[in-house]
Coordinates of C-alpha atoms in Angstrom, one line a residue:
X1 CA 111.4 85.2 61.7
X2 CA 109.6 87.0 64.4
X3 CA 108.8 90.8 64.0
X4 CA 111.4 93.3 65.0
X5 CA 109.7 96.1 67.3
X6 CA 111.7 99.2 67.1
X7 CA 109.5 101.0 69.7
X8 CA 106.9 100.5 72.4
X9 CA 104.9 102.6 74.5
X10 CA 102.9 101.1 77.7
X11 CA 100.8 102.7 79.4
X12 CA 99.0 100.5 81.9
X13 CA 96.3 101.6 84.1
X14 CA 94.4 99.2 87.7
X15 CA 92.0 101.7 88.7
X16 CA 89.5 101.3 91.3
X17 CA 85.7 100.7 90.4
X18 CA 84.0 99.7 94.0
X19 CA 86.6 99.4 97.4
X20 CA 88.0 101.4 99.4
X21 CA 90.5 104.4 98.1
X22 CA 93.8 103.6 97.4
X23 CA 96.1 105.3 100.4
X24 CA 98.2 106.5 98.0
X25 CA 100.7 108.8 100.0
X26 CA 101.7 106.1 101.3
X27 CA 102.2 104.3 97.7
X28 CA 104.0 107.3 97.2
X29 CA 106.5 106.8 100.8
X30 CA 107.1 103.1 99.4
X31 CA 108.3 103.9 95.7
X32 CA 110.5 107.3 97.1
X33 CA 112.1 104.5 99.6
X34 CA 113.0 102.5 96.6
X35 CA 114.5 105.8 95.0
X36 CA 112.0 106.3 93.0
X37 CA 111.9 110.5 92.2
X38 CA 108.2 112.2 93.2
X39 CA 106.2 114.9 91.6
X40 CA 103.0 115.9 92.3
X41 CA 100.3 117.6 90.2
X42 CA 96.4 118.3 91.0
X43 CA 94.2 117.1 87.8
X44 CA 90.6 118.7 88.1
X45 CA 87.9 116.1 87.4
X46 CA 84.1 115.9 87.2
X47 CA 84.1 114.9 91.0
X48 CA 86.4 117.7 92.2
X49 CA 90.2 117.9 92.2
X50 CA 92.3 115.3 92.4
X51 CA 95.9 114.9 93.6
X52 CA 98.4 112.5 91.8
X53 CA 102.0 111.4 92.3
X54 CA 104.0 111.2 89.3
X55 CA 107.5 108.5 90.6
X56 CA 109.7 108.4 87.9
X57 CA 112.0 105.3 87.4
X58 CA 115.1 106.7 88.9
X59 CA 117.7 105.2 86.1
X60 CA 115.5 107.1 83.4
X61 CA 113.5 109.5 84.7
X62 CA 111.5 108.8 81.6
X63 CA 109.2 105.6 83.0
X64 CA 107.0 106.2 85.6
X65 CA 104.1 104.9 88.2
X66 CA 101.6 107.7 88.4
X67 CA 99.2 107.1 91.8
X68 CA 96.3 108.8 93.1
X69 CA 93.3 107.4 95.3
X70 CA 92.0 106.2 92.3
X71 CA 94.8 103.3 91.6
X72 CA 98.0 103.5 89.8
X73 CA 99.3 103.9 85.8
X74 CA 102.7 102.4 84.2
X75 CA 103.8 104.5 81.4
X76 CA 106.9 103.4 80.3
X77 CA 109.0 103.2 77.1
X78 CA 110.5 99.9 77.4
X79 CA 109.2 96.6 77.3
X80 CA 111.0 95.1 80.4
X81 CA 110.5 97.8 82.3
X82 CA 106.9 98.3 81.7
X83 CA 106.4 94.9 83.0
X84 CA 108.9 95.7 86.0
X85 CA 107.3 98.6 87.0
X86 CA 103.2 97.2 87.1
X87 CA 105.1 94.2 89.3
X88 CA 106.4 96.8 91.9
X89 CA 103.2 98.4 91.5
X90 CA 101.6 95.8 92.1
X91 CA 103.0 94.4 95.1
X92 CA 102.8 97.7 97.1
X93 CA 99.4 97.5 96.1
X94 CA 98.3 94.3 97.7
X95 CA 100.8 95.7 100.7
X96 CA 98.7 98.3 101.3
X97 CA 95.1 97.1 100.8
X98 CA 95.5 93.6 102.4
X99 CA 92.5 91.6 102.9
X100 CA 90.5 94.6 101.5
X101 CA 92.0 93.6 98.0
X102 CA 89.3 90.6 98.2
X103 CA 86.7 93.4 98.2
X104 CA 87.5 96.0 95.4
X105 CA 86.7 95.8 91.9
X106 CA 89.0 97.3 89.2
X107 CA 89.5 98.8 85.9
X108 CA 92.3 97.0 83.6
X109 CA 93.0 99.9 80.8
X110 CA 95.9 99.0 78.4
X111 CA 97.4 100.7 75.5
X112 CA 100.0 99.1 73.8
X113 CA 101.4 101.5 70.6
X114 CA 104.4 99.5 69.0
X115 CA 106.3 100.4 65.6
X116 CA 107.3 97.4 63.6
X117 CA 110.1 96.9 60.9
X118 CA 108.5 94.3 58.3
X119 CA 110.4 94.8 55.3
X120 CA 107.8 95.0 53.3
X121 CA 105.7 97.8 51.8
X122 CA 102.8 98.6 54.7
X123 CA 100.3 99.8 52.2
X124 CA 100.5 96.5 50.2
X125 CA 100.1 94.5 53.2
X126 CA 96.9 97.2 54.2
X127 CA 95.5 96.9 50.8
X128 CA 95.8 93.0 50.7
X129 CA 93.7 92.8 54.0
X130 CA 91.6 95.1 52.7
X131 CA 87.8 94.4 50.6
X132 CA 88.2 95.5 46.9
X133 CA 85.0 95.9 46.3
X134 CA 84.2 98.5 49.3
X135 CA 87.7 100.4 48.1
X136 CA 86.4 100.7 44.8
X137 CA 82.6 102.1 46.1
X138 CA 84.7 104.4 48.0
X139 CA 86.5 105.7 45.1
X140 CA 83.5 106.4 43.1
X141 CA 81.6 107.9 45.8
X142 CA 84.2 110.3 46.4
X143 CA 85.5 110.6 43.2
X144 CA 89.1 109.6 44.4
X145 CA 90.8 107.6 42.5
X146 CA 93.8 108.0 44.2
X147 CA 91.7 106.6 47.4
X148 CA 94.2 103.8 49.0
X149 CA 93.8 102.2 52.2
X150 CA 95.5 103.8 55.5
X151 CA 94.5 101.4 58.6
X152 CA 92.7 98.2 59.3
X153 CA 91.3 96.8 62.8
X154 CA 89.6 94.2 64.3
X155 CA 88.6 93.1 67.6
X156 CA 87.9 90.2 70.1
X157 CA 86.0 90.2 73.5
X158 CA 83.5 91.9 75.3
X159 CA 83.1 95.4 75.6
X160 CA 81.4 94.7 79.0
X161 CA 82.7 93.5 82.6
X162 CA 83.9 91.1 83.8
X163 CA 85.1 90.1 80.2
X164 CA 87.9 90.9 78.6
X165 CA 88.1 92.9 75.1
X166 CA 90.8 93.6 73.2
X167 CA 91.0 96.2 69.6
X168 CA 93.7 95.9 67.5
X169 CA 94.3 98.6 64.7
X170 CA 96.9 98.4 62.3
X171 CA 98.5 101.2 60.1
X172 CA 102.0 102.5 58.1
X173 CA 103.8 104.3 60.9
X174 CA 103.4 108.0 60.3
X175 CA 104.3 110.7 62.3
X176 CA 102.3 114.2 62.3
X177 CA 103.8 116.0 59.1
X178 CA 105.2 113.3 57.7
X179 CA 105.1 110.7 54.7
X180 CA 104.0 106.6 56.1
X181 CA 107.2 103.9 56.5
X182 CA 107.5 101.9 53.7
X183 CA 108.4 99.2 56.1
X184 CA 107.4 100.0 58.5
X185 CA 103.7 99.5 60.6
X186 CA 102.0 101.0 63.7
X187 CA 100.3 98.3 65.9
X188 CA 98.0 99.5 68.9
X189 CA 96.5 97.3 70.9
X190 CA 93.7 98.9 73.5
X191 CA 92.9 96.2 76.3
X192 CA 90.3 95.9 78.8
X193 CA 89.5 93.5 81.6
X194 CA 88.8 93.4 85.6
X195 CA 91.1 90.9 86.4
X196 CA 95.2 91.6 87.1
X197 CA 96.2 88.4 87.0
X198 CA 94.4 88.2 83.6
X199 CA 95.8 91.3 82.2
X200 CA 99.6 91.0 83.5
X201 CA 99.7 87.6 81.5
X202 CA 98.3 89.1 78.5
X203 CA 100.6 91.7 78.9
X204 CA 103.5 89.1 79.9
X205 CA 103.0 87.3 76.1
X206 CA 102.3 90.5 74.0
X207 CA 105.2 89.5 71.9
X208 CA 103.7 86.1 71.2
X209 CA 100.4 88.3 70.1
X210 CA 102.4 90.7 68.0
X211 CA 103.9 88.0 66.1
X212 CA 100.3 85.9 65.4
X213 CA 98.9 89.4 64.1
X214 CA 101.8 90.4 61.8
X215 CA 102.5 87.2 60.5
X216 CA 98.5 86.4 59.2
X217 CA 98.5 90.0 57.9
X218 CA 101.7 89.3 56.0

């Protein structure tokens, strides 16, 4: 039985490390043709200020393709439409650059945060995966007994271009104020790479990912 995600955020970011800027009022003209709905803001940076569209999806108003000169970010809510939006993004992308694309480097930043319904109790599953023997040295070092377990993480990759690196972290889903889900677990999954292509497939078989990492924890 594959895992049942109740919610996902994406946020997806291609930003530009060496090329030409992004021409990104016109990025902004081809979305608002689409009916895409603008707003603009100015975010001051270490470089000077910088000007960004935010175009929200126009059915929810909620997802969105922020742009500057810098590249563009997906941040969206849904699954399908995460993916929808970084296509369109992407293909007014290569519209605009052309033949320059061959010549600019970029960032690939992901951030996948998912909550999974597992049916079982998350702090067994975190305390299963989790070495006794460095629990119990906590425990008398802090003189907790009540000391449990709260996340685990791993990793795979390299942290350095052009290879791509990937952390996992794993916890009971918890928001601010309140008690953890029983059943419930938090996934994130920060990504990084150079390479689109690369990244959209990852991206493209996230559920496939999900599924290997909850099923070995279980």
């Amino acid at each position: 039985m594959k895992p049942a995600v109740e919610k996902i955020h994406i946020i997806y970011k291609n930003l530009i490390r060496v090329g030409k800027e992004l021409d990104f009022e016109r990025f902004k003209t081809e979305l608002v043709a689409r009916g895409f709905v603008p707003e603009s803001r100015v975010i001051p940076t270490p470089t000077g200020p910088l000007k960004e569209y935010l175009l929200r999806e126009p059915k929810s108003l909620r997802d969105l393709i922020v742009v500057s000169s810098k590249g563009f970010v997906v941040d969206a809510w849904s699954y399908e439409t995460g993916l929808d939006l970084i296509s369109i993004a992407y293909e007014i992308y290569e519209l605009i650059l052309g033949d320059l694309i061959r010549h600019t480097l970029v960032d690939i930043i992901g951030d996948y945060q998912l909550i999974i319904l597992i049916n079982k109790r998350a702090e067994e599953i975190l305390r299963k995966n989790f070495n006794n023997a460095t629990l119990e040295k906590l425990r008398g070092s802090l003189g907790r007994a009540d000391l449990q377990p709260f996340s685990i993480g791993f990793t795979w990759g390299k942290p350095a271009p052009p290879h791509e690196w990937v952390v996992v972290s794993v916890a009971p889903a918890a928001p601010p104020g309140v008690l953890p889900s029983q059943e419930r677990l938090q996934l994130r999954i920060q990504y990084r790479h150079v390479n689109p292509d690369t990244a959209v497939e990852f991206l493209q078989k996230l559920d496939e990912v999900i599924e290997k990492i909850v099923k070995s924890l279980l």
